[in-house]
C-alpha cells in the first residue's frame, strides 16, 4: 500500500519569501495526489488536486507538481503571507483508498 | 450545500462505553472514508467504503467497526472505547467522475476516552 512522507515537518519563513513543500510516495501507480491545508483545531481544506495524467496544477499563488517516476510532489507557495501559516498535508492513493503524509507545519513571520 | 457532515462534533466517553459516529454526505459520492488524526502523525485510515453495502479495512482498523447501509451515510462504531482511541476523527467522501477524483472532508469529531 501507498506510503506518503512529507519533509520538512516544520518550516518558518519571513513574509514575502517563496517556499517549497515536499511530498514523496512509494508507489508510482498513484491515482491522484491532493494537497490540503489545515488550520489549528479545524478540518481540511482542499488546495490542489493533480490527477495521475497531469503534471501540475495552479491556483493563485500556489502551484503543485507531480512526478510519478520519482515518487515526488511539490507545493510551491509564492510571496508567502502570515495568513498562509497552517499545516499542509498531501494525500495520494490508488483507485480506492487515500493515504496521508504527516504534514508540514508552516509559519510565516510578519 | 452541506457537503460532508459529521455528528457529533465533541464527545467524552468512559473506558468500555460504546458509541457511533455518523458521517453524512449529500454529493452522491461512491467512496467514503474514516480517518483518525493524532498529534504529529497526520491522518491514518481506519476503514473505507467504495459503495453502498461495502466496507474495507485501512491502516488502523482494530477496535472499530463500520457500516454503509445507505450510500449517503458511513457509520463508525466503537464497541468498547479505550483511552488509546482518544483522537480527532475525520470523515471524507470522494467523487470519481470521468477519471477525476477529489476528496471532501467533514469538520471532525473530537473524542476523549477517560
Short mmCIF file of C-alpha atoms in Angstrom, two decimals:
data_model
loop_
_atom_site.label_atom_id
_atom_site.label_comp_id
_atom_site.label_asym_id
_atom_site.label_seq_id
_atom_site.Cartn_x
_atom_site.Cartn_y
_atom_site.Cartn_z
CA UNK A 1 0.00 0.00 0.00
CA UNK A 2 0.96 3.59 -0.58
CA UNK A 3 3.22 5.29 1.99
CA UNK A 4 3.42 9.08 1.96
CA UNK A 5 6.18 11.17 3.56
CA UNK A 6 6.44 14.93 3.98
CA UNK A 7 9.64 16.88 4.58
CA UNK A 8 10.26 19.11 6.45
CA UNK A 9 7.97 18.55 9.43
CA UNK A 10 8.08 22.27 10.23
CA UNK A 11 9.18 25.37 8.37
CA UNK A 12 9.45 29.01 9.42
CA UNK A 13 10.00 31.77 6.85
CA UNK A 14 9.78 35.58 6.74
CA UNK A 15 6.86 37.16 4.96
CA UNK A 16 7.33 37.54 1.20
CA UNK A 17 9.56 34.54 0.74
CA UNK A 18 8.85 31.88 -1.88
CA UNK A 19 8.87 28.34 -0.50
CA UNK A 20 8.54 24.70 -1.48
CA UNK A 21 6.94 21.88 0.49
CA UNK A 22 7.84 18.32 -0.40
CA UNK A 23 5.81 15.13 -0.53
CA UNK A 24 7.12 11.71 -1.52
CA UNK A 25 5.24 8.46 -2.11
CA UNK A 26 6.32 4.86 -2.54
CA UNK A 27 4.00 3.56 -5.27
CA UNK A 28 4.38 5.20 -8.67
CA UNK A 29 0.98 3.81 -9.67
CA UNK A 30 -0.59 6.66 -7.72
CA UNK A 31 -4.09 7.52 -8.90
CA UNK A 32 -4.03 11.16 -7.87
CA UNK A 33 -2.39 13.49 -5.38
CA UNK A 34 -4.20 16.14 -3.38
CA UNK A 35 -2.81 18.95 -1.24
CA UNK A 36 -4.75 20.17 1.79
CA UNK A 37 -4.46 22.96 4.30
CA UNK A 38 -5.39 22.52 7.97
CA UNK A 39 -5.66 25.34 10.47
CA UNK A 40 -5.29 24.53 14.18
CA UNK A 41 -8.34 22.73 15.52
CA UNK A 42 -10.06 22.79 12.14
CA UNK A 43 -10.85 20.41 9.31
CA UNK A 44 -9.08 20.00 5.98
CA UNK A 45 -9.45 22.40 3.09
CA UNK A 46 -8.56 21.14 -0.36
CA UNK A 47 -5.99 23.31 -2.15
CA UNK A 48 -5.00 21.50 -5.31
CA UNK A 49 -5.72 18.17 -6.92
CA UNK A 50 -3.43 16.58 -9.51
CA UNK A 51 -4.77 13.63 -11.47
CA UNK A 52 -2.36 10.87 -12.43
CA UNK A 53 -2.36 12.02 -16.06
CA UNK A 54 -1.41 15.59 -15.08
CA UNK A 55 1.94 17.06 -14.09
CA UNK A 56 0.90 20.23 -12.29
CA UNK A 57 -1.95 22.42 -11.11
CA UNK A 58 -2.03 26.11 -10.22
CA UNK A 59 -4.34 28.20 -8.07
CA UNK A 60 -3.38 31.79 -7.35
CA UNK A 61 -0.03 31.82 -5.52
CA UNK A 62 0.01 28.03 -5.25
CA UNK A 63 1.49 25.58 -7.72
CA UNK A 64 1.64 21.83 -7.21
CA UNK A 65 3.60 19.41 -9.34
CA UNK A 66 3.56 15.64 -9.63
CA UNK A 67 6.42 13.44 -10.84
CA UNK A 68 5.24 9.85 -10.69
CA UNK A 69 8.52 8.37 -11.91
CA UNK A 70 10.46 9.84 -8.98
CA UNK A 71 7.61 9.46 -6.49
CA UNK A 72 7.52 13.13 -5.62
CA UNK A 73 5.15 16.06 -5.45
CA UNK A 74 5.94 19.63 -4.50
CA UNK A 75 3.76 22.53 -3.39
CA UNK A 76 5.19 25.91 -4.29
CA UNK A 77 3.90 28.97 -2.44
CA UNK A 78 4.86 32.33 -3.92
CA UNK A 79 5.20 35.54 -1.93
CA UNK A 80 4.21 33.94 1.38
CA UNK A 81 1.91 35.81 3.79
CA UNK A 82 1.24 35.41 7.53
CA UNK A 83 -2.21 34.10 6.57
CA UNK A 84 -0.51 31.13 4.90
CA UNK A 85 0.53 29.85 8.33
CA UNK A 86 -1.05 26.41 8.72
CA UNK A 87 -0.27 22.72 8.37
CA UNK A 88 -0.09 21.46 4.80
CA UNK A 89 -0.93 17.84 4.09
CA UNK A 90 -0.53 15.79 0.94
CA UNK A 91 -2.54 12.67 0.22
CA UNK A 92 -2.30 10.08 -2.50
CA UNK A 93 -3.56 6.65 -3.21
CA UNK A 94 -4.74 4.03 -5.58
CA UNK A 95 -8.18 3.75 -7.07
CA UNK A 96 -9.81 3.03 -3.73
CA UNK A 97 -8.06 4.35 -0.65
CA UNK A 98 -6.18 7.54 0.14
CA UNK A 99 -3.13 7.85 2.41
CA UNK A 100 -1.74 10.97 4.07
CA UNK A 101 1.65 12.32 4.95
CA UNK A 102 2.22 13.64 8.48
CA UNK A 103 2.14 17.24 7.22
CA UNK A 104 4.42 20.27 7.20
CA UNK A 105 3.66 22.97 9.76
CA UNK A 106 4.35 26.33 8.11
CA UNK A 107 4.85 29.59 9.99
CA UNK A 108 5.16 32.83 8.04
CA UNK A 109 6.53 35.65 10.20
CA UNK A 110 5.40 39.25 9.56
CA UNK B 1 -24.81 22.88 0.21
CA UNK B 2 -23.89 20.82 3.28
CA UNK B 3 -21.11 18.66 1.78
CA UNK B 4 -19.81 16.26 4.44
CA UNK B 5 -21.36 16.47 7.91
CA UNK B 6 -20.09 14.68 10.99
CA UNK B 7 -22.12 14.06 14.14
CA UNK B 8 -21.30 14.67 16.98
CA UNK B 9 -18.56 17.32 16.99
CA UNK B 10 -17.36 16.54 20.51
CA UNK B 11 -17.80 13.57 22.85
CA UNK B 12 -16.34 12.30 26.10
CA UNK B 13 -16.63 8.58 26.80
CA UNK B 14 -15.70 6.42 29.74
CA UNK B 15 -13.49 3.40 29.10
CA UNK B 16 -15.64 0.47 27.97
CA UNK B 17 -18.55 2.56 26.68
CA UNK B 18 -19.73 2.28 23.11
CA UNK B 19 -20.70 4.92 20.60
CA UNK B 20 -21.34 5.54 16.91
CA UNK B 21 -20.05 8.41 14.83
CA UNK B 22 -22.18 9.41 11.86
CA UNK B 23 -20.88 10.78 8.58
CA UNK B 24 -23.38 12.05 6.02
CA UNK B 25 -22.68 13.37 2.52
CA UNK B 26 -25.11 14.90 0.08
CA UNK B 27 -22.91 14.79 -3.04
CA UNK B 28 -23.84 11.25 -4.18
CA UNK B 29 -20.23 10.12 -3.78
CA UNK B 30 -19.40 6.44 -4.02
CA UNK B 31 -16.31 6.46 -1.82
CA UNK B 32 -16.29 7.29 1.89
CA UNK B 33 -13.51 7.16 4.47
CA UNK B 34 -12.89 7.35 8.21
CA UNK B 35 -9.56 8.67 9.50
CA UNK B 36 -8.11 9.46 12.88
CA UNK B 37 -5.63 12.24 13.49
CA UNK B 38 -3.20 12.21 16.38
CA UNK B 39 -0.58 14.88 17.14
CA UNK B 40 2.40 14.66 14.78
CA UNK B 41 1.05 11.62 12.93
CA UNK B 42 -1.07 13.05 10.15
CA UNK B 43 -4.27 11.21 9.22
CA UNK B 44 -4.41 7.44 9.41
CA UNK B 45 -7.03 5.48 7.51
CA UNK B 46 -9.33 3.37 9.72
CA UNK B 47 -11.88 1.96 7.29
CA UNK B 48 -13.27 2.92 3.93
CA UNK B 49 -16.13 2.08 1.59
CA UNK B 50 -16.24 2.01 -2.19
CA UNK B 51 -20.01 1.89 -2.39
CA UNK B 52 -23.26 1.14 -0.59
CA UNK B 53 -23.07 -2.14 1.28
CA UNK B 54 -19.25 -2.41 1.05
CA UNK B 55 -16.53 -1.78 3.63
CA UNK B 56 -12.78 -2.42 3.78
CA UNK B 57 -10.02 -2.13 6.38
CA UNK B 58 -7.46 0.64 6.31
CA UNK B 59 -4.21 1.08 8.24
CA UNK B 60 -5.58 1.04 11.81
CA UNK B 61 -8.92 -0.86 11.85
CA UNK B 62 -8.63 -2.65 15.20
CA UNK B 63 -11.23 -1.60 17.78
CA UNK B 64 -13.54 -0.06 15.17
CA UNK B 65 -16.41 -1.29 13.03
CA UNK B 66 -18.19 0.44 10.16
CA UNK B 67 -21.36 0.14 8.14
CA UNK B 68 -22.57 1.64 4.86
CA UNK B 69 -26.24 0.69 4.67
CA UNK B 70 -27.13 3.82 2.73
CA UNK B 71 -24.98 5.47 0.10
CA UNK B 72 -25.05 8.83 1.83
CA UNK B 73 -24.11 7.59 5.32
CA UNK B 74 -20.97 5.94 6.72
CA UNK B 75 -21.05 4.97 10.39
CA UNK B 76 -18.02 4.36 12.60
CA UNK B 77 -18.59 2.34 15.75
CA UNK B 78 -16.53 1.86 18.88
CA UNK B 79 -17.82 -1.19 20.74
CA UNK B 80 -15.66 -0.79 23.87
CA UNK B 81 -13.82 2.52 23.96
CA UNK B 82 -10.21 2.65 25.16
CA UNK B 83 -8.07 5.69 26.10
CA UNK B 84 -5.88 4.92 23.05
CA UNK B 85 -8.89 5.85 20.90
CA UNK B 86 -8.77 9.44 22.11
CA UNK B 87 -8.28 11.33 18.87
CA UNK B 88 -9.85 13.58 16.29
CA UNK B 89 -11.86 11.62 13.75
CA UNK B 90 -12.39 12.84 10.20
CA UNK B 91 -14.77 11.55 7.59
CA UNK B 92 -14.28 12.12 3.88
CA UNK B 93 -16.13 11.36 0.68
CA UNK B 94 -14.73 11.21 -2.80
CA UNK B 95 -16.11 11.55 -6.25
CA UNK B 96 -14.84 9.69 -9.26
CA UNK B 97 -16.29 11.07 -12.45
CA UNK B 98 -14.60 10.59 -15.83
CA UNK B 99 -11.28 9.85 -14.12
CA UNK B 100 -11.44 12.94 -11.95
CA UNK B 101 -11.41 12.24 -8.25
CA UNK B 102 -11.41 14.75 -5.40
CA UNK B 103 -11.92 14.26 -1.67
CA UNK B 104 -14.03 16.42 0.63
CA UNK B 105 -13.77 16.35 4.42
CA UNK B 106 -16.05 16.90 7.37
CA UNK B 107 -15.08 19.22 10.22
CA UNK B 108 -14.05 16.43 12.56
CA UNK B 109 -15.20 14.80 15.79
CA UNK B 110 -13.06 15.30 18.87
CA UNK B 111 -13.35 12.17 21.04
CA UNK B 112 -11.88 11.83 24.51
CA UNK B 113 -11.92 8.48 26.31
CA UNK B 114 -11.28 8.73 30.06
#
